[in-house]
Amino acid sequence: MGGRGGWWRGKSTPAKVETYTRWSFHTFPFIEVATFALPAFGYVPAPVNWILFLLVSAHAAVAAVTASLTLDWTRGRRPLPVRLLWALGTATVVIAVVSLVVALHGPRGADNGAAAGTVFVGVLSFGVGTLALAVRGTRRMVYGVLGAAVGAGAVAVPAGVPAPGAAVAAGAVVLAAGFFTFTSAFSVWLLNAVYELDEARETRARLAVAEERLRFGRDLHDVMGRNLAVVALKSELAVQLARRGRPEAVEQMVEVQRIARETQREVREVVRGYREADLRTELAGAQGVLTAAGIDCEVSGPVTGLPVEIQSALGWVVREATTNVLRHGDAARCSVSLRVAKDRVTLTVENDGAPGIGSGTGTGTAEPGRGSGLAGLRERLREVDGVLRAGPAGSDLFRLTAEVPLPPDSVPEQAPAPESGGSPRPVPHPVSEVTS
């Protein structure tokens, strides 16, 4: 996955959109020069053709630098380049007027009028479109385009362009500048929208973790708070009885011991419910969450009838893999398949884009004493004699496979998994913060 393809696939979706947007604006200077400056060599004599070429090239270079720095401002990475924007606006007006005057009143060529019109309209259109990157509000953008068109007509007539020609030039500026302004505005809107959606996805993952922590804390509080209060009261009563030499103190301490053991049992049940993952629930939750994130998710295979400990281990695999597809990958498709043979069950999670599982070095919501990522999953599978394999499966696929042997007397029911075409309700579950 090295080279240019790996560099591209390693980017997140917002970073890809930003890279595409920037390179689109980097091509505009070449389009401006190729469309409005180079044709002058065909129908304008020297040295006017060279003057037009140098003027348009200088304007394109200033516009490219301005667009790059202004895009940084839209992402909040640098202040607005006010001086550069003023410089671009001034250069746009000056170069357009000079190009018009030179083409009209310089040495007569085959078609100086065509050269004047194309260069004049092109410089104004690209200049206004680039300046629109620093404008907020549709009304201001419309005013900028109309102002450029009115200014073009007002300058063309004194420069020697007939009134009909000046009107045509103004109309051409409206169309061309309007198109480039719309392109700039839409590009900025799309870039900001993609980043906001990515931040919303990160916030959703953090909220899922916080919700699970609150549930776990609430359950522990309900169990421990009540029982500890009873233990405290009975212990105090036993102390008072012991000081008086009453034999009932022993009975109270026996009751304290019973409550303590009962509390241990209840806490173990709470923690077990927190640690164990139901396979059907995890598959339904994974399909719902991935579908909501715009990833085509397909789930297939029987999910019922497996032993509880195997379901729990495979449920953790689904949970961790889904988390990492959302947080670390750039997948458009993810498939989860479960195959049950006579002696083993195999779970396969495959997605395109970047690798969908961490390296096992991060820390997440795994229980104490366990790691997260690949290391944590291997530890869980080892408890049921299972194995885990993960790695690239082709140029653009990442595959994670978990195999667990079945007990001899285990015969799973062949119940269908959630259909990929349905829309199951996402089931909240803890989202581990696994780092690649």
mmCIF file with all atom_site columns, C-alpha atoms in Angstrom, residues 64-249:
data_model
loop_
_atom_site.group_PDB
_atom_site.id
_atom_site.type_symbol
_atom_site.label_atom_id
_atom_site.label_alt_id
_atom_site.label_comp_id
_atom_site.label_asym_id
_atom_site.label_entity_id
_atom_site.label_seq_id
_atom_site.pdbx_PDB_ins_code
_atom_site.Cartn_x
_atom_site.Cartn_y
_atom_site.Cartn_z
_atom_site.occupancy
_atom_site.B_iso_or_equiv
_atom_site.pdbx_formal_charge
_atom_site.auth_seq_id
_atom_site.auth_comp_id
_atom_site.auth_asym_id
_atom_site.auth_atom_id
_atom_site.pdbx_PDB_model_num
ATOM 1   C CA . ALA A 1 64  ? -3.291  30.665  -7.077  1.00 0.00 ? 64  ALA A CA 1
ATOM 2   C CA . VAL A 1 65  ? -1.435  31.871  -3.970  1.00 0.00 ? 65  VAL A CA 1
ATOM 3   C CA . THR A 1 66  ? -4.502  33.788  -2.791  1.00 0.00 ? 66  THR A CA 1
ATOM 4   C CA . ALA A 1 67  ? -6.768  30.764  -3.228  1.00 0.00 ? 67  ALA A CA 1
ATOM 5   C CA . SER A 1 68  ? -4.408  28.506  -1.256  1.00 0.00 ? 68  SER A CA 1
ATOM 6   C CA . LEU A 1 69  ? -4.066  30.896  1.688   1.00 0.00 ? 69  LEU A CA 1
ATOM 7   C CA . THR A 1 70  ? -7.779  31.724  1.711   1.00 0.00 ? 70  THR A CA 1
ATOM 8   C CA . LEU A 1 71  ? -8.678  28.024  1.866   1.00 0.00 ? 71  LEU A CA 1
ATOM 9   C CA . ASP A 1 72  ? -6.450  27.795  4.946   1.00 0.00 ? 72  ASP A CA 1
ATOM 10  C CA . TRP A 1 73  ? -8.481  30.649  6.426   1.00 0.00 ? 73  TRP A CA 1
ATOM 11  C CA . THR A 1 74  ? -11.762 28.860  5.757   1.00 0.00 ? 74  THR A CA 1
ATOM 12  C CA . ARG A 1 75  ? -10.438 25.936  7.841   1.00 0.00 ? 75  ARG A CA 1
ATOM 13  C CA . GLY A 1 76  ? -9.310  28.256  10.641  1.00 0.00 ? 76  GLY A CA 1
ATOM 14  C CA . ARG A 1 77  ? -5.585  27.566  10.151  1.00 0.00 ? 77  ARG A CA 1
ATOM 15  C CA . ARG A 1 78  ? -4.432  31.124  9.424   1.00 0.00 ? 78  ARG A CA 1
ATOM 16  C CA . PRO A 1 79  ? -5.800  34.678  9.454   1.00 0.00 ? 79  PRO A CA 1
ATOM 17  C CA . LEU A 1 80  ? -7.569  36.027  6.403   1.00 0.00 ? 80  LEU A CA 1
ATOM 18  C CA . PRO A 1 81  ? -4.901  37.266  3.917   1.00 0.00 ? 81  PRO A CA 1
ATOM 19  C CA . VAL A 1 82  ? -6.414  40.717  3.597   1.00 0.00 ? 82  VAL A CA 1
ATOM 20  C CA . ARG A 1 83  ? -3.413  42.348  1.924   1.00 0.00 ? 83  ARG A CA 1
ATOM 21  C CA . LEU A 1 84  ? -3.129  39.576  -0.622  1.00 0.00 ? 84  LEU A CA 1
ATOM 22  C CA . LEU A 1 85  ? -6.838  39.826  -1.393  1.00 0.00 ? 85  LEU A CA 1
ATOM 23  C CA . TRP A 1 86  ? -6.491  43.563  -1.959  1.00 0.00 ? 86  TRP A CA 1
ATOM 24  C CA . ALA A 1 87  ? -3.462  42.899  -4.135  1.00 0.00 ? 87  ALA A CA 1
ATOM 25  C CA . LEU A 1 88  ? -5.405  40.369  -6.208  1.00 0.00 ? 88  LEU A CA 1
ATOM 26  C CA . GLY A 1 89  ? -8.358  42.735  -6.602  1.00 0.00 ? 89  GLY A CA 1
ATOM 27  C CA . THR A 1 90  ? -6.093  45.585  -7.680  1.00 0.00 ? 90  THR A CA 1
ATOM 28  C CA . ALA A 1 91  ? -4.121  43.351  -10.052 1.00 0.00 ? 91  ALA A CA 1
ATOM 29  C CA . THR A 1 92  ? -7.354  42.055  -11.573 1.00 0.00 ? 92  THR A CA 1
ATOM 30  C CA . VAL A 1 93  ? -8.584  45.549  -12.415 1.00 0.00 ? 93  VAL A CA 1
ATOM 31  C CA . VAL A 1 94  ? -5.217  46.865  -13.595 1.00 0.00 ? 94  VAL A CA 1
ATOM 32  C CA . ILE A 1 95  ? -4.300  43.835  -15.713 1.00 0.00 ? 95  ILE A CA 1
ATOM 33  C CA . ALA A 1 96  ? -7.763  43.680  -17.284 1.00 0.00 ? 96  ALA A CA 1
ATOM 34  C CA . VAL A 1 97  ? -7.683  47.370  -18.239 1.00 0.00 ? 97  VAL A CA 1
ATOM 35  C CA . VAL A 1 98  ? -4.085  47.254  -19.471 1.00 0.00 ? 98  VAL A CA 1
ATOM 36  C CA . SER A 1 99  ? -4.801  44.135  -21.517 1.00 0.00 ? 99  SER A CA 1
ATOM 37  C CA . LEU A 1 100 ? -7.794  45.837  -23.071 1.00 0.00 ? 100 LEU A CA 1
ATOM 38  C CA . VAL A 1 101 ? -5.917  49.035  -23.922 1.00 0.00 ? 101 VAL A CA 1
ATOM 39  C CA . VAL A 1 102 ? -2.855  47.203  -25.277 1.00 0.00 ? 102 VAL A CA 1
ATOM 40  C CA . ALA A 1 103 ? -4.954  44.902  -27.435 1.00 0.00 ? 103 ALA A CA 1
ATOM 41  C CA . LEU A 1 104 ? -7.094  47.730  -28.821 1.00 0.00 ? 104 LEU A CA 1
ATOM 42  C CA . HIS A 1 105 ? -4.489  50.426  -29.311 1.00 0.00 ? 105 HIS A CA 1
ATOM 43  C CA . GLY A 1 106 ? -1.333  48.404  -29.863 1.00 0.00 ? 106 GLY A CA 1
ATOM 44  C CA . PRO A 1 107 ? -0.078  47.103  -33.196 1.00 0.00 ? 107 PRO A CA 1
ATOM 45  C CA . ARG A 1 108 ? -2.937  45.998  -35.369 1.00 0.00 ? 108 ARG A CA 1
ATOM 46  C CA . GLY A 1 109 ? -3.221  42.230  -35.793 1.00 0.00 ? 109 GLY A CA 1
ATOM 47  C CA . ALA A 1 110 ? -5.581  39.734  -37.294 1.00 0.00 ? 110 ALA A CA 1
ATOM 48  C CA . ASP A 1 111 ? -8.176  40.063  -34.574 1.00 0.00 ? 111 ASP A CA 1
ATOM 49  C CA . ASN A 1 112 ? -7.153  42.361  -31.754 1.00 0.00 ? 112 ASN A CA 1
ATOM 50  C CA . GLY A 1 113 ? -10.793 42.762  -30.723 1.00 0.00 ? 113 GLY A CA 1
ATOM 51  C CA . ALA A 1 114 ? -11.136 39.056  -29.973 1.00 0.00 ? 114 ALA A CA 1
ATOM 52  C CA . ALA A 1 115 ? -7.920  39.149  -27.946 1.00 0.00 ? 115 ALA A CA 1
ATOM 53  C CA . ALA A 1 116 ? -9.148  42.146  -25.980 1.00 0.00 ? 116 ALA A CA 1
ATOM 54  C CA . GLY A 1 117 ? -12.489 40.495  -25.193 1.00 0.00 ? 117 GLY A CA 1
ATOM 55  C CA . THR A 1 118 ? -11.155 37.121  -24.136 1.00 0.00 ? 118 THR A CA 1
ATOM 56  C CA . VAL A 1 119 ? -8.341  38.438  -21.963 1.00 0.00 ? 119 VAL A CA 1
ATOM 57  C CA . PHE A 1 120 ? -10.479 41.129  -20.415 1.00 0.00 ? 120 PHE A CA 1
ATOM 58  C CA . VAL A 1 121 ? -13.360 38.778  -19.550 1.00 0.00 ? 121 VAL A CA 1
ATOM 59  C CA . GLY A 1 122 ? -11.058 35.955  -18.452 1.00 0.00 ? 122 GLY A CA 1
ATOM 60  C CA . VAL A 1 123 ? -8.975  37.992  -16.021 1.00 0.00 ? 123 VAL A CA 1
ATOM 61  C CA . LEU A 1 124 ? -12.048 39.568  -14.432 1.00 0.00 ? 124 LEU A CA 1
ATOM 62  C CA . SER A 1 125 ? -13.879 36.232  -14.140 1.00 0.00 ? 125 SER A CA 1
ATOM 63  C CA . PHE A 1 126 ? -11.023 34.330  -12.521 1.00 0.00 ? 126 PHE A CA 1
ATOM 64  C CA . GLY A 1 127 ? -10.232 37.259  -10.234 1.00 0.00 ? 127 GLY A CA 1
ATOM 65  C CA . VAL A 1 128 ? -13.812 37.623  -8.984  1.00 0.00 ? 128 VAL A CA 1
ATOM 66  C CA . GLY A 1 129 ? -14.164 33.840  -8.558  1.00 0.00 ? 129 GLY A CA 1
ATOM 67  C CA . THR A 1 130 ? -11.013 33.659  -6.438  1.00 0.00 ? 130 THR A CA 1
ATOM 68  C CA . LEU A 1 131 ? -12.023 36.664  -4.317  1.00 0.00 ? 131 LEU A CA 1
ATOM 69  C CA . ALA A 1 132 ? -15.342 34.902  -3.618  1.00 0.00 ? 132 ALA A CA 1
ATOM 70  C CA . LEU A 1 133 ? -13.458 32.415  -1.407  1.00 0.00 ? 133 LEU A CA 1
ATOM 71  C CA . ALA A 1 134 ? -13.136 35.163  1.206   1.00 0.00 ? 134 ALA A CA 1
ATOM 72  C CA . VAL A 1 135 ? -16.778 36.245  0.986   1.00 0.00 ? 135 VAL A CA 1
ATOM 73  C CA . ARG A 1 136 ? -19.484 34.960  3.320   1.00 0.00 ? 136 ARG A CA 1
ATOM 74  C CA . GLY A 1 137 ? -23.055 35.338  2.179   1.00 0.00 ? 137 GLY A CA 1
ATOM 75  C CA . THR A 1 138 ? -24.759 34.730  -1.151  1.00 0.00 ? 138 THR A CA 1
ATOM 76  C CA . ARG A 1 139 ? -25.925 38.327  -1.469  1.00 0.00 ? 139 ARG A CA 1
ATOM 77  C CA . ARG A 1 140 ? -22.391 39.684  -1.260  1.00 0.00 ? 140 ARG A CA 1
ATOM 78  C CA . MET A 1 141 ? -21.229 37.232  -3.897  1.00 0.00 ? 141 MET A CA 1
ATOM 79  C CA . VAL A 1 142 ? -24.014 38.305  -6.244  1.00 0.00 ? 142 VAL A CA 1
ATOM 80  C CA . TYR A 1 143 ? -23.128 41.946  -5.651  1.00 0.00 ? 143 TYR A CA 1
ATOM 81  C CA . GLY A 1 144 ? -19.497 41.161  -6.467  1.00 0.00 ? 144 GLY A CA 1
ATOM 82  C CA . VAL A 1 145 ? -20.394 39.512  -9.783  1.00 0.00 ? 145 VAL A CA 1
ATOM 83  C CA . LEU A 1 146 ? -22.792 42.290  -10.798 1.00 0.00 ? 146 LEU A CA 1
ATOM 84  C CA . GLY A 1 147 ? -20.275 44.945  -9.770  1.00 0.00 ? 147 GLY A CA 1
ATOM 85  C CA . ALA A 1 148 ? -17.592 43.319  -11.920 1.00 0.00 ? 148 ALA A CA 1
ATOM 86  C CA . ALA A 1 149 ? -19.968 43.205  -14.892 1.00 0.00 ? 149 ALA A CA 1
ATOM 87  C CA . VAL A 1 150 ? -20.988 46.859  -14.508 1.00 0.00 ? 150 VAL A CA 1
ATOM 88  C CA . GLY A 1 151 ? -17.354 47.869  -14.094 1.00 0.00 ? 151 GLY A CA 1
ATOM 89  C CA . ALA A 1 152 ? -16.390 45.909  -17.205 1.00 0.00 ? 152 ALA A CA 1
ATOM 90  C CA . GLY A 1 153 ? -18.978 47.754  -19.277 1.00 0.00 ? 153 GLY A CA 1
ATOM 91  C CA . ALA A 1 154 ? -18.011 51.119  -17.786 1.00 0.00 ? 154 ALA A CA 1
ATOM 92  C CA . VAL A 1 155 ? -14.315 50.577  -18.597 1.00 0.00 ? 155 VAL A CA 1
ATOM 93  C CA . ALA A 1 156 ? -14.793 49.040  -22.045 1.00 0.00 ? 156 ALA A CA 1
ATOM 94  C CA . VAL A 1 157 ? -16.622 52.038  -23.562 1.00 0.00 ? 157 VAL A CA 1
ATOM 95  C CA . PRO A 1 158 ? -13.967 54.690  -22.710 1.00 0.00 ? 158 PRO A CA 1
ATOM 96  C CA . ALA A 1 159 ? -11.255 52.279  -23.864 1.00 0.00 ? 159 ALA A CA 1
ATOM 97  C CA . GLY A 1 160 ? -12.725 52.282  -27.352 1.00 0.00 ? 160 GLY A CA 1
ATOM 98  C CA . VAL A 1 161 ? -15.078 49.320  -27.367 1.00 0.00 ? 161 VAL A CA 1
ATOM 99  C CA . PRO A 1 162 ? -18.425 50.013  -29.065 1.00 0.00 ? 162 PRO A CA 1
ATOM 100 C CA . ALA A 1 163 ? -21.475 50.040  -26.809 1.00 0.00 ? 163 ALA A CA 1
ATOM 101 C CA . PRO A 1 164 ? -22.870 46.721  -28.139 1.00 0.00 ? 164 PRO A CA 1
ATOM 102 C CA . GLY A 1 165 ? -19.469 45.116  -27.622 1.00 0.00 ? 165 GLY A CA 1
ATOM 103 C CA . ALA A 1 166 ? -19.270 46.535  -24.091 1.00 0.00 ? 166 ALA A CA 1
ATOM 104 C CA . ALA A 1 167 ? -22.699 45.090  -23.306 1.00 0.00 ? 167 ALA A CA 1
ATOM 105 C CA . VAL A 1 168 ? -21.622 41.698  -24.623 1.00 0.00 ? 168 VAL A CA 1
ATOM 106 C CA . ALA A 1 169 ? -18.460 41.890  -22.502 1.00 0.00 ? 169 ALA A CA 1
ATOM 107 C CA . ALA A 1 170 ? -20.518 42.742  -19.403 1.00 0.00 ? 170 ALA A CA 1
ATOM 108 C CA . GLY A 1 171 ? -22.833 39.806  -20.069 1.00 0.00 ? 171 GLY A CA 1
ATOM 109 C CA . ALA A 1 172 ? -19.891 37.493  -20.568 1.00 0.00 ? 172 ALA A CA 1
ATOM 110 C CA . VAL A 1 173 ? -18.416 38.642  -17.250 1.00 0.00 ? 173 VAL A CA 1
ATOM 111 C CA . VAL A 1 174 ? -21.727 37.919  -15.509 1.00 0.00 ? 174 VAL A CA 1
ATOM 112 C CA . LEU A 1 175 ? -21.798 34.362  -16.862 1.00 0.00 ? 175 LEU A CA 1
ATOM 113 C CA . ALA A 1 176 ? -18.125 33.506  -16.416 1.00 0.00 ? 176 ALA A CA 1
ATOM 114 C CA . ALA A 1 177 ? -17.613 35.268  -13.080 1.00 0.00 ? 177 ALA A CA 1
ATOM 115 C CA . GLY A 1 178 ? -20.898 33.844  -11.814 1.00 0.00 ? 178 GLY A CA 1
ATOM 116 C CA . PHE A 1 179 ? -19.774 30.325  -12.712 1.00 0.00 ? 179 PHE A CA 1
ATOM 117 C CA . PHE A 1 180 ? -16.403 30.652  -10.964 1.00 0.00 ? 180 PHE A CA 1
ATOM 118 C CA . THR A 1 181 ? -18.003 32.321  -7.956  1.00 0.00 ? 181 THR A CA 1
ATOM 119 C CA . PHE A 1 182 ? -20.501 29.495  -7.637  1.00 0.00 ? 182 PHE A CA 1
ATOM 120 C CA . THR A 1 183 ? -17.656 26.982  -7.936  1.00 0.00 ? 183 THR A CA 1
ATOM 121 C CA . SER A 1 184 ? -15.725 28.683  -5.145  1.00 0.00 ? 184 SER A CA 1
ATOM 122 C CA . ALA A 1 185 ? -18.742 28.987  -2.856  1.00 0.00 ? 185 ALA A CA 1
ATOM 123 C CA . PHE A 1 186 ? -19.827 25.388  -3.407  1.00 0.00 ? 186 PHE A CA 1
ATOM 124 C CA . SER A 1 187 ? -16.288 24.080  -2.851  1.00 0.00 ? 187 SER A CA 1
ATOM 125 C CA . VAL A 1 188 ? -15.987 25.855  0.494   1.00 0.00 ? 188 VAL A CA 1
ATOM 126 C CA . TRP A 1 189 ? -19.467 24.734  1.563   1.00 0.00 ? 189 TRP A CA 1
ATOM 127 C CA . LEU A 1 190 ? -18.750 21.110  0.635   1.00 0.00 ? 190 LEU A CA 1
ATOM 128 C CA . LEU A 1 191 ? -15.380 21.142  2.427   1.00 0.00 ? 191 LEU A CA 1
ATOM 129 C CA . ASN A 1 192 ? -16.873 22.562  5.618   1.00 0.00 ? 192 ASN A CA 1
ATOM 130 C CA . ALA A 1 193 ? -19.832 20.165  5.470   1.00 0.00 ? 193 ALA A CA 1
ATOM 131 C CA . VAL A 1 194 ? -17.565 17.108  5.177   1.00 0.00 ? 194 VAL A CA 1
ATOM 132 C CA . TYR A 1 195 ? -15.462 18.222  8.147   1.00 0.00 ? 195 TYR A CA 1
ATOM 133 C CA . GLU A 1 196 ? -18.587 18.895  10.215  1.00 0.00 ? 196 GLU A CA 1
ATOM 134 C CA . LEU A 1 197 ? -19.981 15.445  9.395   1.00 0.00 ? 197 LEU A CA 1
ATOM 135 C CA . ASP A 1 198 ? -16.694 13.853  10.411  1.00 0.00 ? 198 ASP A CA 1
ATOM 136 C CA . GLU A 1 199 ? -16.712 15.758  13.700  1.00 0.00 ? 199 GLU A CA 1
ATOM 137 C CA . ALA A 1 200 ? -20.309 14.655  14.281  1.00 0.00 ? 200 ALA A CA 1
ATOM 138 C CA . ARG A 1 201 ? -19.274 11.025  13.767  1.00 0.00 ? 201 ARG A CA 1
ATOM 139 C CA . GLU A 1 202 ? -16.452 11.413  16.288  1.00 0.00 ? 202 GLU A CA 1
ATOM 140 C CA . THR A 1 203 ? -18.873 13.031  18.732  1.00 0.00 ? 203 THR A CA 1
ATOM 141 C CA . ARG A 1 204 ? -21.313 10.151  18.290  1.00 0.00 ? 204 ARG A CA 1
ATOM 142 C CA . ALA A 1 205 ? -18.573 7.648   19.113  1.00 0.00 ? 205 ALA A CA 1
ATOM 143 C CA . ARG A 1 206 ? -17.565 9.582   22.225  1.00 0.00 ? 206 ARG A CA 1
ATOM 144 C CA . LEU A 1 207 ? -21.202 9.815   23.318  1.00 0.00 ? 207 LEU A CA 1
ATOM 145 C CA . ALA A 1 208 ? -21.594 6.054   22.936  1.00 0.00 ? 208 ALA A CA 1
ATOM 146 C CA . VAL A 1 209 ? -18.609 5.516   25.213  1.00 0.00 ? 209 VAL A CA 1
ATOM 147 C CA . ALA A 1 210 ? -19.913 8.062   27.732  1.00 0.00 ? 210 ALA A CA 1
ATOM 148 C CA . GLU A 1 211 ? -23.391 6.503   27.694  1.00 0.00 ? 211 GLU A CA 1
ATOM 149 C CA . GLU A 1 212 ? -21.986 3.050   28.404  1.00 0.00 ? 212 GLU A CA 1
ATOM 150 C CA . ARG A 1 213 ? -19.847 4.395   31.223  1.00 0.00 ? 213 ARG A CA 1
ATOM 151 C CA . LEU A 1 214 ? -22.860 6.102   32.753  1.00 0.00 ? 214 LEU A CA 1
ATOM 152 C CA . ARG A 1 215 ? -24.877 2.888   32.537  1.00 0.00 ? 215 ARG A CA 1
ATOM 153 C CA . PHE A 1 216 ? -22.108 0.895   34.169  1.00 0.00 ? 216 PHE A CA 1
ATOM 154 C CA . GLY A 1 217 ? -21.658 3.507   36.900  1.00 0.00 ? 217 GLY A CA 1
ATOM 155 C CA . ARG A 1 218 ? -25.409 3.643   37.524  1.00 0.00 ? 218 ARG A CA 1
ATOM 156 C CA . ASP A 1 219 ? -25.655 -0.143  37.861  1.00 0.00 ? 219 ASP A CA 1
ATOM 157 C CA . LEU A 1 220 ? -22.723 -0.276  40.239  1.00 0.00 ? 220 LEU A CA 1
ATOM 158 C CA . HIS A 1 221 ? -24.182 2.557   42.298  1.00 0.00 ? 221 HIS A CA 1
ATOM 159 C CA . ASP A 1 222 ? -27.514 0.768   42.579  1.00 0.00 ? 222 ASP A CA 1
ATOM 160 C CA . VAL A 1 223 ? -25.844 -2.435  43.768  1.00 0.00 ? 223 VAL A CA 1
ATOM 161 C CA . MET A 1 224 ? -23.069 -1.075  45.943  1.00 0.00 ? 224 MET A CA 1
ATOM 162 C CA . GLY A 1 225 ? -24.864 1.920   47.438  1.00 0.00 ? 225 GLY A CA 1
ATOM 163 C CA . ARG A 1 226 ? -27.745 -0.026  48.945  1.00 0.00 ? 226 ARG A CA 1
ATOM 164 C CA . ASN A 1 227 ? -25.697 -2.953  50.217  1.00 0.00 ? 227 ASN A CA 1
ATOM 165 C CA . LEU A 1 228 ? -22.889 -0.841  51.645  1.00 0.00 ? 228 LEU A CA 1
ATOM 166 C CA . ALA A 1 229 ? -25.414 1.237   53.554  1.00 0.00 ? 229 ALA A CA 1
ATOM 167 C CA . VAL A 1 230 ? -26.855 -1.950  55.098  1.00 0.00 ? 230 VAL A CA 1
ATOM 168 C CA . VAL A 1 231 ? -23.353 -3.233  55.896  1.00 0.00 ? 231 VAL A CA 1
ATOM 169 C CA . ALA A 1 232 ? -22.467 0.021   57.634  1.00 0.00 ? 232 ALA A CA 1
ATOM 170 C CA . LEU A 1 233 ? -25.618 -0.025  59.751  1.00 0.00 ? 233 LEU A CA 1
ATOM 171 C CA . LYS A 1 234 ? -25.280 -3.677  60.754  1.00 0.00 ? 234 LYS A CA 1
ATOM 172 C CA . SER A 1 235 ? -21.565 -3.275  61.513  1.00 0.00 ? 235 SER A CA 1
ATOM 173 C CA . GLU A 1 236 ? -22.321 -0.325  63.789  1.00 0.00 ? 236 GLU A CA 1
ATOM 174 C CA . LEU A 1 237 ? -25.045 -2.330  65.489  1.00 0.00 ? 237 LEU A CA 1
ATOM 175 C CA . ALA A 1 238 ? -22.644 -5.269  65.948  1.00 0.00 ? 238 ALA A CA 1
ATOM 176 C CA . VAL A 1 239 ? -20.059 -2.952  67.535  1.00 0.00 ? 239 VAL A CA 1
ATOM 177 C CA . GLN A 1 240 ? -22.606 -1.628  70.001  1.00 0.00 ? 240 GLN A CA 1
ATOM 178 C CA . LEU A 1 241 ? -23.802 -5.124  70.871  1.00 0.00 ? 241 LEU A CA 1
ATOM 179 C CA . ALA A 1 242 ? -20.239 -6.388  71.271  1.00 0.00 ? 242 ALA A CA 1
ATOM 180 C CA . ARG A 1 243 ? -19.419 -3.564  73.695  1.00 0.00 ? 243 ARG A CA 1
ATOM 181 C CA . ARG A 1 244 ? -22.369 -4.614  75.809  1.00 0.00 ? 244 ARG A CA 1
ATOM 182 C CA . GLY A 1 245 ? -21.358 -8.243  75.678  1.00 0.00 ? 245 GLY A CA 1
ATOM 183 C CA . ARG A 1 246 ? -24.511 -9.256  73.829  1.00 0.00 ? 246 ARG A CA 1
ATOM 184 C CA . PRO A 1 247 ? -24.339 -12.537 71.829  1.00 0.00 ? 247 PRO A CA 1
ATOM 185 C CA . GLU A 1 248 ? -26.485 -10.976 69.090  1.00 0.00 ? 248 GLU A CA 1
ATOM 186 C CA . ALA A 1 249 ? -23.330 -9.222  67.803  1.00 0.00 ? 249 ALA A CA 1
#
